[in-house]
mmCIF file of C-alpha atoms and ligand atoms in Angstrom:
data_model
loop_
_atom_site.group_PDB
_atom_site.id
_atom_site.type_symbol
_atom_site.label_atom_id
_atom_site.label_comp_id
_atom_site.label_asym_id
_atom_site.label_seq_id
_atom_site.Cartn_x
_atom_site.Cartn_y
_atom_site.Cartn_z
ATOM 1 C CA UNK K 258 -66.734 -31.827 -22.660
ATOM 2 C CA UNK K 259 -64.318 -30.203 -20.199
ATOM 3 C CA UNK K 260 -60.768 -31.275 -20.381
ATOM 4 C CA UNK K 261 -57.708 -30.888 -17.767
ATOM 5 C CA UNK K 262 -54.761 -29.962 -19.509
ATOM 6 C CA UNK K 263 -51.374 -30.086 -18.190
ATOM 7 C CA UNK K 264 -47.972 -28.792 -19.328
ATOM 8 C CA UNK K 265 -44.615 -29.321 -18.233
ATOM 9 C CA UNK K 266 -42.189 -29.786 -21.282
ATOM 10 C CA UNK K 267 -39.808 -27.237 -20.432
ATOM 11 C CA UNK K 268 -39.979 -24.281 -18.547
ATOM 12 C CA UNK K 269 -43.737 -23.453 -17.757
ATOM 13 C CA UNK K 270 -45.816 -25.003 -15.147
ATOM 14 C CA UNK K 271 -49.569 -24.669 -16.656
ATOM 15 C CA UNK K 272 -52.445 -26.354 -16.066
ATOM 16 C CA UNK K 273 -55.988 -25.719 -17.685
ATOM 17 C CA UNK K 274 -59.576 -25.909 -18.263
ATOM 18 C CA UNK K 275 -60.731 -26.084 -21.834
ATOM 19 C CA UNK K 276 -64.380 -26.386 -22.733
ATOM 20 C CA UNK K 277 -64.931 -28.626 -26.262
ATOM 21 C CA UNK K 278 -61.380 -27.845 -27.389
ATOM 22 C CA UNK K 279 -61.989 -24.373 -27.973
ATOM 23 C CA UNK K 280 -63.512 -22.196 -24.760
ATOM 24 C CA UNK K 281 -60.929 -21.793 -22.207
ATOM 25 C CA UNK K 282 -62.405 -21.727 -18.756
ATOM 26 C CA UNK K 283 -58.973 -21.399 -16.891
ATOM 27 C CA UNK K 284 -55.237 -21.439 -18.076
ATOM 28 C CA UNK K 285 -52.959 -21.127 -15.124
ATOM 29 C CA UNK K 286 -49.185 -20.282 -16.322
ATOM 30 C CA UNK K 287 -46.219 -20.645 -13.592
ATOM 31 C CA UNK K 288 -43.026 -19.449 -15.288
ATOM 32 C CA UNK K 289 -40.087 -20.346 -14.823
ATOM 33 C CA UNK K 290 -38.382 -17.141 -16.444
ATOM 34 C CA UNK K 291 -36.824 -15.403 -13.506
ATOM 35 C CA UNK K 292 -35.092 -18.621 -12.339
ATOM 36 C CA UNK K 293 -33.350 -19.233 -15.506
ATOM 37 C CA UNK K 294 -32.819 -15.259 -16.194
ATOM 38 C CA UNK K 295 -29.483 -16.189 -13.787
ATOM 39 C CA UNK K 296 -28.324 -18.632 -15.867
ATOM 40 C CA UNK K 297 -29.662 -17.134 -19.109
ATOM 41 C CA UNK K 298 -30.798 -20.557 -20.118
ATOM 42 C CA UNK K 299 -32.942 -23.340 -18.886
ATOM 43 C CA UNK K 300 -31.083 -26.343 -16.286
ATOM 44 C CA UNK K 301 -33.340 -29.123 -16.793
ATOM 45 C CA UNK K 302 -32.803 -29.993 -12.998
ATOM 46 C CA UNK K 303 -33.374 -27.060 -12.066
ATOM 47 C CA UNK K 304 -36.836 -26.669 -14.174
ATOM 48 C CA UNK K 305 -37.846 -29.992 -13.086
ATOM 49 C CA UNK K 306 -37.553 -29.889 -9.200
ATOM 50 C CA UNK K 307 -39.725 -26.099 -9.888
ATOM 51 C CA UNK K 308 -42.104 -28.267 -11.665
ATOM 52 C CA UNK K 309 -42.242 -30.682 -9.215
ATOM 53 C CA UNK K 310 -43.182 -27.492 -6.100
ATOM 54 C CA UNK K 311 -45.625 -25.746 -8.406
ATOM 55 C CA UNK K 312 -47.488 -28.338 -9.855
ATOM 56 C CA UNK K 313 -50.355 -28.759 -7.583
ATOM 57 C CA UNK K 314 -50.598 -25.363 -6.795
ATOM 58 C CA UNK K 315 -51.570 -24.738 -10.268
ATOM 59 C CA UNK K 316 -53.461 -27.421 -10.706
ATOM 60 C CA UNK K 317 -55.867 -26.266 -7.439
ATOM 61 C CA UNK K 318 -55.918 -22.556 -9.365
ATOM 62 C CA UNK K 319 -56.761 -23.533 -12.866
ATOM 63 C CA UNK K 320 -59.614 -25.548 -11.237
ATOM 64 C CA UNK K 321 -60.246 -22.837 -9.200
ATOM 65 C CA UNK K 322 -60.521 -20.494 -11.850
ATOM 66 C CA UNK K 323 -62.724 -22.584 -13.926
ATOM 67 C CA UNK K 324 -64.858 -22.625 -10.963
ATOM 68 C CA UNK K 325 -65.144 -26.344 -11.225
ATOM 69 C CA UNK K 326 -64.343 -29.403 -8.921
ATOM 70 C CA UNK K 327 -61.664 -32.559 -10.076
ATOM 71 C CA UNK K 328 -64.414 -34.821 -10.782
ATOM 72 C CA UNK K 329 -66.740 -32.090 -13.253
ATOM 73 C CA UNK K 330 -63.263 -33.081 -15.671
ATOM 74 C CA UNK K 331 -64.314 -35.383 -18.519
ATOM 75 C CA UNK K 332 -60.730 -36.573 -19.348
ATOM 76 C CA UNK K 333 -57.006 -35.419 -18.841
ATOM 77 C CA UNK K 334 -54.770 -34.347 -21.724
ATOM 78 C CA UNK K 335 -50.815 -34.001 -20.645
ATOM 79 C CA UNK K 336 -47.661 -33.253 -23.111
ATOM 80 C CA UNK K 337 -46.020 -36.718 -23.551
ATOM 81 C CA UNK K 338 -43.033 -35.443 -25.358
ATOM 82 C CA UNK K 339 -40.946 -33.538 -26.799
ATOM 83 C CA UNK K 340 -39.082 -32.312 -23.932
ATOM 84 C CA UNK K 341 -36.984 -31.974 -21.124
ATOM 85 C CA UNK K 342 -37.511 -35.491 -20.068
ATOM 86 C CA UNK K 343 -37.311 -34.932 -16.219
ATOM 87 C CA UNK K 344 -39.982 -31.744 -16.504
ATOM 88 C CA UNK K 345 -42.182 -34.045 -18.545
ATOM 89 C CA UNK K 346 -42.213 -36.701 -15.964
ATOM 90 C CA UNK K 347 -43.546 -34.048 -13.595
ATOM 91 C CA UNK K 348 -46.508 -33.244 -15.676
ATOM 92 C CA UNK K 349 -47.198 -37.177 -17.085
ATOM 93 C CA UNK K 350 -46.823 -38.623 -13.503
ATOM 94 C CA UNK K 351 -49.726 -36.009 -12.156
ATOM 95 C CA UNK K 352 -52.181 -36.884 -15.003
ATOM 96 C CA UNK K 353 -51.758 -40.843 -14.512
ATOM 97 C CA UNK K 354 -52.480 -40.303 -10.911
ATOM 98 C CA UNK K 355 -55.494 -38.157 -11.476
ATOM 99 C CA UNK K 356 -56.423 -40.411 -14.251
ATOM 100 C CA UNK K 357 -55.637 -43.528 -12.135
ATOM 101 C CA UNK K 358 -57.724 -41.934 -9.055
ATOM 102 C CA UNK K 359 -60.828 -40.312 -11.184
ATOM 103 C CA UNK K 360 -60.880 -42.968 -13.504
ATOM 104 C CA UNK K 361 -61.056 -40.867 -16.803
ATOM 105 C CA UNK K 362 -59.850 -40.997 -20.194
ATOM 106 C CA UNK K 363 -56.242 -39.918 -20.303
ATOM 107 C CA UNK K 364 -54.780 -38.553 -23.959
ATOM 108 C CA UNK K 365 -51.076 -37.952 -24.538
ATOM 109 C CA UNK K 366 -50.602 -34.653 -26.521
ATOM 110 C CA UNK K 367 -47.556 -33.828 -28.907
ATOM 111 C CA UNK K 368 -46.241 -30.257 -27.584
ATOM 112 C CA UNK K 369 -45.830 -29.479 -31.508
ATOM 113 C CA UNK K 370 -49.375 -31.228 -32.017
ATOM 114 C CA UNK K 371 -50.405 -27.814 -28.871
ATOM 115 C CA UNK K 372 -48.635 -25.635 -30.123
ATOM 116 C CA UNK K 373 -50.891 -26.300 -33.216
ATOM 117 C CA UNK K 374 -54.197 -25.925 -31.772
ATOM 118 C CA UNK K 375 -53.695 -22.540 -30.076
ATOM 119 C CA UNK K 376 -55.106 -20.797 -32.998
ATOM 120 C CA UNK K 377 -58.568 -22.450 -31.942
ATOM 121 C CA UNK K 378 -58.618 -21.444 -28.050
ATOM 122 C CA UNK K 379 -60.063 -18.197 -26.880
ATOM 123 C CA UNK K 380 -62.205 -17.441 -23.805
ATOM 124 C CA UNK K 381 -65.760 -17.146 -24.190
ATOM 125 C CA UNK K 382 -65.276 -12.983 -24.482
ATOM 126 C CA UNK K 383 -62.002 -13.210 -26.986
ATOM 127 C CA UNK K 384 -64.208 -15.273 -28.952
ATOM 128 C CA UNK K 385 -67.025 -13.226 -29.387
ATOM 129 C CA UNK K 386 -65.134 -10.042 -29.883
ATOM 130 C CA UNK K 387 -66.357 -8.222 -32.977
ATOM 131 C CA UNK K 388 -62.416 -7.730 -34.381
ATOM 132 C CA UNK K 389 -61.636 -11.585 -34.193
ATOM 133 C CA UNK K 390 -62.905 -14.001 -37.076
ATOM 134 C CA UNK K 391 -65.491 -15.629 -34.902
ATOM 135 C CA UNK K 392 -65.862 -18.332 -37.117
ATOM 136 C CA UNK K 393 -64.159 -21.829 -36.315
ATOM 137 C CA UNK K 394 -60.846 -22.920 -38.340
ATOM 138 C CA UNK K 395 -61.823 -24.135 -42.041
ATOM 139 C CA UNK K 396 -59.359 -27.137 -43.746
ATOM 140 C CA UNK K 397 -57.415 -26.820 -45.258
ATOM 141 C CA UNK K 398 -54.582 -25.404 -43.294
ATOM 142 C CA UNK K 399 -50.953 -24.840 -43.546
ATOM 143 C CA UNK K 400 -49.237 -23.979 -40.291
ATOM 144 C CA UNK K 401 -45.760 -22.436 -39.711
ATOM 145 C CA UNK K 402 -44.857 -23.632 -35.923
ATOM 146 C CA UNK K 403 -41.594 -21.466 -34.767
ATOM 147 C CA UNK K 404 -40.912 -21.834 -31.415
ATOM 148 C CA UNK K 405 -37.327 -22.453 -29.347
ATOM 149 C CA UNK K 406 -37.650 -26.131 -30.059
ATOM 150 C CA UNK K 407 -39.220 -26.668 -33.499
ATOM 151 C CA UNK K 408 -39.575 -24.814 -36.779
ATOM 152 C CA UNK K 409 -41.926 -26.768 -39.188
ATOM 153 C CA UNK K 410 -44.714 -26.150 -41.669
ATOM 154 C CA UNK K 411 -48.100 -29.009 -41.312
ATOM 155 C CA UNK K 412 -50.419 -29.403 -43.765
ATOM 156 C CA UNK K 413 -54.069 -29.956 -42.165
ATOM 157 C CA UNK K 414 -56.480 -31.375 -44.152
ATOM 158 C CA UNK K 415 -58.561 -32.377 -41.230
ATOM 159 C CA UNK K 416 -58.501 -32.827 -37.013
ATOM 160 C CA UNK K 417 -55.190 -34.529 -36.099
ATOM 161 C CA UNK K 418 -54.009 -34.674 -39.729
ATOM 162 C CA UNK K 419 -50.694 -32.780 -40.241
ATOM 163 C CA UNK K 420 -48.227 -34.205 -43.237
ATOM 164 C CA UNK K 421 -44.641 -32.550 -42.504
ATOM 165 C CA UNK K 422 -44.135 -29.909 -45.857
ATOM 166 C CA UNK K 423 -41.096 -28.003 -44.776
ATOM 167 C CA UNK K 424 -38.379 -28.433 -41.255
ATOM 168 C CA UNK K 425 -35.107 -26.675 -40.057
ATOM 169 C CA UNK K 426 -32.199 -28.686 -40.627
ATOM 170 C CA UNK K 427 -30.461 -27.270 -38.252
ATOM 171 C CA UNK K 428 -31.983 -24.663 -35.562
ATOM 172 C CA UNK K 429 -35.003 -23.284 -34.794
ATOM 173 C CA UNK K 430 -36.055 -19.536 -35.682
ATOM 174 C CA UNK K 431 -36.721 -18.938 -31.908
ATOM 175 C CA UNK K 432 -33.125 -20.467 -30.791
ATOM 176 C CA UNK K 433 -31.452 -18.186 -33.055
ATOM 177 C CA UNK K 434 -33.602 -15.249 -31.146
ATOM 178 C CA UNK K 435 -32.107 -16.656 -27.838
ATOM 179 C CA UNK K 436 -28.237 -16.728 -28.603
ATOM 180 C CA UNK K 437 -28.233 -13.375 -30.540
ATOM 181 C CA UNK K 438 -30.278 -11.651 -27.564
ATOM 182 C CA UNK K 439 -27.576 -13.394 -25.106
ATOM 183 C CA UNK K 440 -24.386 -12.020 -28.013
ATOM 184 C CA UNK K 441 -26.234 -8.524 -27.878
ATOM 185 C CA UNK K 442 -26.444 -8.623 -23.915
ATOM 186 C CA UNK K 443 -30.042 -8.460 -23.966
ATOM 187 C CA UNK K 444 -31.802 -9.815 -21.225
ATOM 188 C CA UNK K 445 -33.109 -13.492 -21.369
ATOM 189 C CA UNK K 446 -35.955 -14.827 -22.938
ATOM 190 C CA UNK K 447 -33.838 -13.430 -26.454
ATOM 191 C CA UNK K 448 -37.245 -13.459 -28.568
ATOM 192 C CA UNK K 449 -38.968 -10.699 -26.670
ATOM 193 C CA UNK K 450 -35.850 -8.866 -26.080
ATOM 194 C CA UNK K 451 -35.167 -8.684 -29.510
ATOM 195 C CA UNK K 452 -38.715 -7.803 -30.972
ATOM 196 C CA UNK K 453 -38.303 -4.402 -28.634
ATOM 197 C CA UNK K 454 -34.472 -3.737 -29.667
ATOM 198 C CA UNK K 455 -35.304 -4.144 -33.315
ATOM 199 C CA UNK K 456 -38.545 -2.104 -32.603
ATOM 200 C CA UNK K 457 -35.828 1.297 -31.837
ATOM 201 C CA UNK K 458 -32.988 0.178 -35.089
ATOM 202 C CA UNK K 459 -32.775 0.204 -38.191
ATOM 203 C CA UNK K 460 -33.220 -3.091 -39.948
ATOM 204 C CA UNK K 461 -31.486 -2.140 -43.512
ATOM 205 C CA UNK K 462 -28.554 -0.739 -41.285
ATOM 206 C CA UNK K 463 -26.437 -4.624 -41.628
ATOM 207 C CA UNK K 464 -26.927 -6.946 -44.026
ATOM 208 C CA UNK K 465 -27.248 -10.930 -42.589
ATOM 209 C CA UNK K 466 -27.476 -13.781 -44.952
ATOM 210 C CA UNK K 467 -30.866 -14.981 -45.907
ATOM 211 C CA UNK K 468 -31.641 -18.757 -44.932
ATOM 212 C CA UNK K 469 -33.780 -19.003 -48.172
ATOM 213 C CA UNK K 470 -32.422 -22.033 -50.135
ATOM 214 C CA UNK K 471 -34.052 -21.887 -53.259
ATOM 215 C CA UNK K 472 -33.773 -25.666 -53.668
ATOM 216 C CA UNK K 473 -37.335 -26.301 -53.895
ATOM 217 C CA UNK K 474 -38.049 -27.460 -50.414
ATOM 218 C CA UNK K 475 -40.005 -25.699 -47.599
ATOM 219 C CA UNK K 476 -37.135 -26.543 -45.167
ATOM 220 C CA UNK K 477 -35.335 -23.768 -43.115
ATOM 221 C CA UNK K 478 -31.704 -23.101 -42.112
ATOM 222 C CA UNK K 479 -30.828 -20.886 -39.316
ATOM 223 C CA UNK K 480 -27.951 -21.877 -37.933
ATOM 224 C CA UNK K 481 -25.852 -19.496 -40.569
ATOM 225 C CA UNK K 482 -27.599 -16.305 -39.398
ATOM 226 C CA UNK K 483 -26.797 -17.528 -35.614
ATOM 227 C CA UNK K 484 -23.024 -17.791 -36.667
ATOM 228 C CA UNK K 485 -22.686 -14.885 -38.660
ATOM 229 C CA UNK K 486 -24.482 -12.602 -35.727
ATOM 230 C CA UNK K 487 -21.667 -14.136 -33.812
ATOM 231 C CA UNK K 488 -18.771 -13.203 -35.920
ATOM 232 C CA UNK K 489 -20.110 -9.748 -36.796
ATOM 233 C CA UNK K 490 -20.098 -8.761 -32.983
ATOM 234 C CA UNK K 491 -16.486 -10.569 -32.240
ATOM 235 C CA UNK K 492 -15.333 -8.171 -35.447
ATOM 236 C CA UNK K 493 -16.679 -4.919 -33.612
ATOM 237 C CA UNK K 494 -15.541 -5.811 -30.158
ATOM 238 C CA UNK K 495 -11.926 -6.977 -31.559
ATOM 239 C CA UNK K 496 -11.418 -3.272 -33.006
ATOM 240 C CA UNK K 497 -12.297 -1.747 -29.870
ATOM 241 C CA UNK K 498 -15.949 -0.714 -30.520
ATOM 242 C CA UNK K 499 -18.446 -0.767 -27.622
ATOM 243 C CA UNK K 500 -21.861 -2.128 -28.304
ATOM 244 C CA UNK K 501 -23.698 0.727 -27.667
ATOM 245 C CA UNK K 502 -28.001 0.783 -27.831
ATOM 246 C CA UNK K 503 -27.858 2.214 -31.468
ATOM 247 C CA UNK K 504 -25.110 -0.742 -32.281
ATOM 248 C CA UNK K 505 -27.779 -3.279 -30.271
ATOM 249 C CA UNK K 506 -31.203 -2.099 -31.931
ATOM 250 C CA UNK K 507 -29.691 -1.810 -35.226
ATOM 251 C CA UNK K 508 -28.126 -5.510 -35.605
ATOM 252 C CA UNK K 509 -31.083 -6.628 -33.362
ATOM 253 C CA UNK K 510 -33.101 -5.020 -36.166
ATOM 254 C CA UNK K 511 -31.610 -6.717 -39.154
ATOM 255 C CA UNK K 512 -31.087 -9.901 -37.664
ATOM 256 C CA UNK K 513 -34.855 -10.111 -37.046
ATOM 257 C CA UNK K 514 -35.366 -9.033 -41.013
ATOM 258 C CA UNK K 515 -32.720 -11.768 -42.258
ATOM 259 C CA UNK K 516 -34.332 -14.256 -39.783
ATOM 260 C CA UNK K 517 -38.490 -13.167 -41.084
ATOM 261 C CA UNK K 518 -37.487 -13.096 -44.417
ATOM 262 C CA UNK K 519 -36.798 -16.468 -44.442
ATOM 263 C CA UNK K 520 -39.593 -17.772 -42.532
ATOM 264 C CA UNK K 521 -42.600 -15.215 -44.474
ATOM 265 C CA UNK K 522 -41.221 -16.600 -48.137
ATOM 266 C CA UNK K 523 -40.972 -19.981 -47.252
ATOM 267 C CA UNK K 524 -44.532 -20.132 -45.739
ATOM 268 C CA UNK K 525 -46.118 -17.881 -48.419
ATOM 269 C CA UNK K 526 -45.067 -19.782 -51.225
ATOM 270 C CA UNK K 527 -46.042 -22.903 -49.587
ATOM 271 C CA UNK K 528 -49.461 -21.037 -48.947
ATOM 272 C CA UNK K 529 -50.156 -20.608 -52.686
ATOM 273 C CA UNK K 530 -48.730 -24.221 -53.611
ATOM 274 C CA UNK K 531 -50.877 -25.806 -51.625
ATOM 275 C CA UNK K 532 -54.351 -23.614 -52.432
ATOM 276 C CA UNK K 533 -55.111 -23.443 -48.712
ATOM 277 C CA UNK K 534 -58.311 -21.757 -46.838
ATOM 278 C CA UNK K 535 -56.369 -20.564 -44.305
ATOM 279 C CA UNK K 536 -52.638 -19.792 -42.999
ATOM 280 C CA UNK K 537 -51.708 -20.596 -39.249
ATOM 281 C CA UNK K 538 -48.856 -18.889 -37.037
ATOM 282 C CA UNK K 539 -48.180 -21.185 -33.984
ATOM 283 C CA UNK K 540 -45.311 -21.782 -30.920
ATOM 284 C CA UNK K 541 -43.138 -18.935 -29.022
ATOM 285 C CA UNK K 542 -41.982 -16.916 -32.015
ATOM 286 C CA UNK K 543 -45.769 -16.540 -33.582
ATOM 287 C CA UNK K 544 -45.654 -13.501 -30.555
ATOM 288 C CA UNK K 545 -43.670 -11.508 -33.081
ATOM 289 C CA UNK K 546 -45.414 -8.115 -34.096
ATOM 290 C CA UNK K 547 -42.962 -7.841 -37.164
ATOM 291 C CA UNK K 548 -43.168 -11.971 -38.260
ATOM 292 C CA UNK K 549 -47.149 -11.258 -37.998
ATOM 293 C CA UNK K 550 -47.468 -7.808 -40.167
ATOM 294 C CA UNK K 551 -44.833 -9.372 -43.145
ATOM 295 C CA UNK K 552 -47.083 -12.408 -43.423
ATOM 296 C CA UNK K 553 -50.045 -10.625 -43.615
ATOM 297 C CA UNK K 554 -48.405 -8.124 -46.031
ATOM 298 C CA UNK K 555 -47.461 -11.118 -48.443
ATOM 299 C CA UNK K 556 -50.340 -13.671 -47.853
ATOM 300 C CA UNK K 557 -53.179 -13.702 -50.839
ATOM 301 C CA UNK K 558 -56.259 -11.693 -48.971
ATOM 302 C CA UNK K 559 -58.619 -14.565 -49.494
ATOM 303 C CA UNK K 560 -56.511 -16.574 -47.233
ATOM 304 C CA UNK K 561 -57.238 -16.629 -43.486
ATOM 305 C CA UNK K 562 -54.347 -15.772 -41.494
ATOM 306 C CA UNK K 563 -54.701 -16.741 -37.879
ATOM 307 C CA UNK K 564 -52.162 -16.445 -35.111
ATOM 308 C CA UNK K 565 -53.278 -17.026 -31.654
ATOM 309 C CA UNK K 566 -55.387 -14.338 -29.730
ATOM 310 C CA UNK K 567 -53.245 -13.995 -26.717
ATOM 311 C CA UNK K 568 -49.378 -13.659 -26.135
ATOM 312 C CA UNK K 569 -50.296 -16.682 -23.437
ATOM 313 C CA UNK K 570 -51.749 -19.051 -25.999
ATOM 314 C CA UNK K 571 -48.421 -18.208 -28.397
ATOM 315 C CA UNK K 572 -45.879 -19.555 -25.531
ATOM 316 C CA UNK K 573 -46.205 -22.848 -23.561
ATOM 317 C CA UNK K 574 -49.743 -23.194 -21.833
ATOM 318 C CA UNK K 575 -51.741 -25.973 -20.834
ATOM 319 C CA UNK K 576 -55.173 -24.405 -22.639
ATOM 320 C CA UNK K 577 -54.001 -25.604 -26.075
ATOM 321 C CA UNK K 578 -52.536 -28.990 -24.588
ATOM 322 C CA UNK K 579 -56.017 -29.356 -23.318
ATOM 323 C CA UNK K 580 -57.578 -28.189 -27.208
ATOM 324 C CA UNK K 581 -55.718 -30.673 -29.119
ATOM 325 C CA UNK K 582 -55.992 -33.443 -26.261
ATOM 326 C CA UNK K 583 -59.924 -32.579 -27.048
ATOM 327 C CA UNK K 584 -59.719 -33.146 -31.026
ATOM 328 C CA UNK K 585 -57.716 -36.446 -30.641
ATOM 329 C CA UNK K 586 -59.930 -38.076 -28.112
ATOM 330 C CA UNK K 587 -63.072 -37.582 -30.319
ATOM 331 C CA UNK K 588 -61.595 -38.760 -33.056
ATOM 332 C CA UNK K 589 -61.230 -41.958 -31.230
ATOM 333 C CA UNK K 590 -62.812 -41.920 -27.759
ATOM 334 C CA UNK K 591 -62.352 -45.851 -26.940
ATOM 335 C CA UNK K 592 -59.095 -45.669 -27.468
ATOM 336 C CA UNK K 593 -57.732 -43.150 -24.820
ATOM 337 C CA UNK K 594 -59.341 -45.283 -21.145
ATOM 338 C CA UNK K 595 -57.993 -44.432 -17.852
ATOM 339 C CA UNK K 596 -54.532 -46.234 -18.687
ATOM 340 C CA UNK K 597 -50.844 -44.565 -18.237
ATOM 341 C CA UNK K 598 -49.077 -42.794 -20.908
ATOM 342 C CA UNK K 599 -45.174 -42.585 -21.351
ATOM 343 C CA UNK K 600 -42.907 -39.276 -20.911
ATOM 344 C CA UNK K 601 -42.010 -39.550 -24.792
ATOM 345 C CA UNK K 602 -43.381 -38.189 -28.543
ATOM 346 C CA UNK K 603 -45.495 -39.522 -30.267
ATOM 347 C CA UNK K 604 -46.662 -38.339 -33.660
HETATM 348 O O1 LIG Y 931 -43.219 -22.259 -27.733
HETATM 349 P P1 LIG Y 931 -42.236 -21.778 -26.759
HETATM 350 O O2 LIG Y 931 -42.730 -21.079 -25.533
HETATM 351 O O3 LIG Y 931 -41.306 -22.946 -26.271
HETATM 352 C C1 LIG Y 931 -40.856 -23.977 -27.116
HETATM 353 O O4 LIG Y 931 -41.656 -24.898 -27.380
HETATM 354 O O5 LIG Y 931 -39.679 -23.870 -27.536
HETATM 355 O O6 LIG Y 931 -41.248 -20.824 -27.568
HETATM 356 C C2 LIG Y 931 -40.215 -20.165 -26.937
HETATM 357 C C3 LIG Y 931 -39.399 -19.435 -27.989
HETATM 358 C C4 LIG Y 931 -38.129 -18.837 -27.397
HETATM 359 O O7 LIG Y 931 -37.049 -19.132 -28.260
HETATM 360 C C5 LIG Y 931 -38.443 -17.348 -27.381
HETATM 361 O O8 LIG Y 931 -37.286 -16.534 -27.475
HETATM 362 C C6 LIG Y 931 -39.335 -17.207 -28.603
HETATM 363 O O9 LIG Y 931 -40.152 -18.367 -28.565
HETATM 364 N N1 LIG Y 931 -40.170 -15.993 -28.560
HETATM 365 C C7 LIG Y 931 -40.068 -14.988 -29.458
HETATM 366 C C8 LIG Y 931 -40.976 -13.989 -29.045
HETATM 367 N N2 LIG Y 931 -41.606 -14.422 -27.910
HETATM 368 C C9 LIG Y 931 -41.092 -15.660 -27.635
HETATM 369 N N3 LIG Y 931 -39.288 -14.863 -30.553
HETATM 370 C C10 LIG Y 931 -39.413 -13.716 -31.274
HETATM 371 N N4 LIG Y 931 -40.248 -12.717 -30.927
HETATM 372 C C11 LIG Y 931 -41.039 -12.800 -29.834
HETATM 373 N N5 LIG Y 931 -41.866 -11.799 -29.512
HETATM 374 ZN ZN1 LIG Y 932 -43.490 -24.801 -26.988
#
């Protein structure tokens, strides 16, 4: 079954091909990056009228690339929420009119609910290659999703199951990456930008305060390490320092330590209380080297830790929009007809 997926929450224009939720025959990524570089943040107006000029153009490639026609698609998955509302009406209003027009099933996907099911996509090569584990996702899982929007661990006991174990109550791990990279002049998006600084400091060099509240829950904090970053650079620039590269790498450095600290305990521990098969890494911030190697590091070895195979699948794409729209229409295939769905989340 070959599904359409399209994604327009944010700042990515992507549109994809996905073969029975897992083989990716085409995942066509516009981004949006060097528009909000000047700004050093995402306008939502802005994002939105870009969505509104690239979408077809993407649409035509990924199809293109998948060397199929419009009507070979079986059914249409789009992200329904959350989101920048006017860049999700851009991606919701194309799939209802190709749904509307091919008369095909149409499935709203959670971009969380994506995010989720990168860890199953690959193309038919990345699949077969020797150093992946070939095999397909066993239940139960526990996923940590970190991206600029979301921070959450799922328990997965099954397709389209996830019971909420652990949430920021405040920011995201991947916001936090954003506003120090923009406090440490480092170019925008922060979460790359940082990985390589820290990559060149030292990470014992400043010590940031740990987000791990040992108050039983799986819930995150991140907010504090944000502020502090904040007040630690103010400090230096008030008595005159410049922020030279060794200043930059080194607080880059231990920022990202205080900030994967929090995140690898939290998970871990969750990973042993809840006697899981496997351990997922999901959303923007799973594209960190360091985040990866301390998780693997501190996960049980009979646990299998998956993140997803390419940097592509880790940020916003249509391929796993199209993977999880896959899962939740066989699950209930009468259910999902060639009706509209609404610009909101639902999950
Ligand atoms: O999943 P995503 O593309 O969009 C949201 O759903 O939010 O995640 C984007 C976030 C941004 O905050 C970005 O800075 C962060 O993921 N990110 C990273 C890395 N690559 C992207 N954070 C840390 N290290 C990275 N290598
Ligand atoms: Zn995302």
């Amino acid at each position: 079954m070959k599904i359409l997926g399209i994604e327009t929450s944010c700042d990515e224009t992507s549109c994809a091909v996905v073969e029975n939720g897992t083989h990716v025959l085409s995942n066509v990524i516009f981004s949006q990056i060097p528009l909000h570089a000047k700004t050093g943040g995402v306008v939502p107006e802005v994002a939105a009228r870009e969505h509104v000029v690239k979408i077809i153009p993407v649409l035509k490639k990924a199809l293109k690339d998948a060397k199929i026609s419009l009507n070979e698609i079986d059914a249409i998955a789009a992200t329904a929420g959350p989101g920048l509302l006017s860049s999700l009406l851009v991606g919701t209003v194309t799939a209802n009119t190709l749904a509307l027009f091919l008369n095909k099933p149409i499935v709203p996907v959670n971009h969380i609910e994506g995010h989720i099911y990168s860890n199953w996509l690959g193309t038919e090569d990345e699949i077969k290659h020797e150093t992946w584990n070939n095999s397909s996702p066993q239940f139960p899982i526990l996923v940590l999703t970190v991206s600029g929007g979301h921070n959450e661990i799922y328990l997965m006991r099954g397709h389209m199951d996830f019971k909420l174990i652990g949430e920021t109550r405040d920011d995201a791990a991947g916001e936090a990456f954003d506003k120090v990279a923009r406090l440490l002049g480092l170019p925008y998006p922060g979460g790359p930008s940082v990985m390589r600084a820290a990559m060149h400091g030292d990470k014992n060099r400043f010590k940031f305060p740990r987000a791990i509240m040992n108050d039983g829950t799986f819930d995150f904090s991140f907010s504090g390490i944000k502020t502090a970053v904040l007040y630690f650079i103010e400090k230096e620039k008030r008595a005159g320092r410049k922020l030279t590269r060794k200043f930059v790498c080194d607080t880059a450095a231990s920022f990202q330590e205080a900030v994967i600290d929090a995140l690898a305990v939290k998970f871990t521990t969750a990973v042993k209380k809840y006697n899981v098969k496997e351990a997922h890494l999901a959303g923007g911030v799973s594209a960190n080297i360091a985040l990866r190697e301390r998780i693997v590091k501190m996960l049980e070895t009979d646990v299998v830790f998956r993140y997803p195979k390419k940097i592509e699948y880790c940020t916003d794409n249509a391929a796993m929009i199209a993977s999880a729209g896959y899962f939740k229409y066989k699950l209930s295939p009468k259910k999902f007809r060639a009706d509209y769905i609404e610009a909101k989340a639902e999950f």
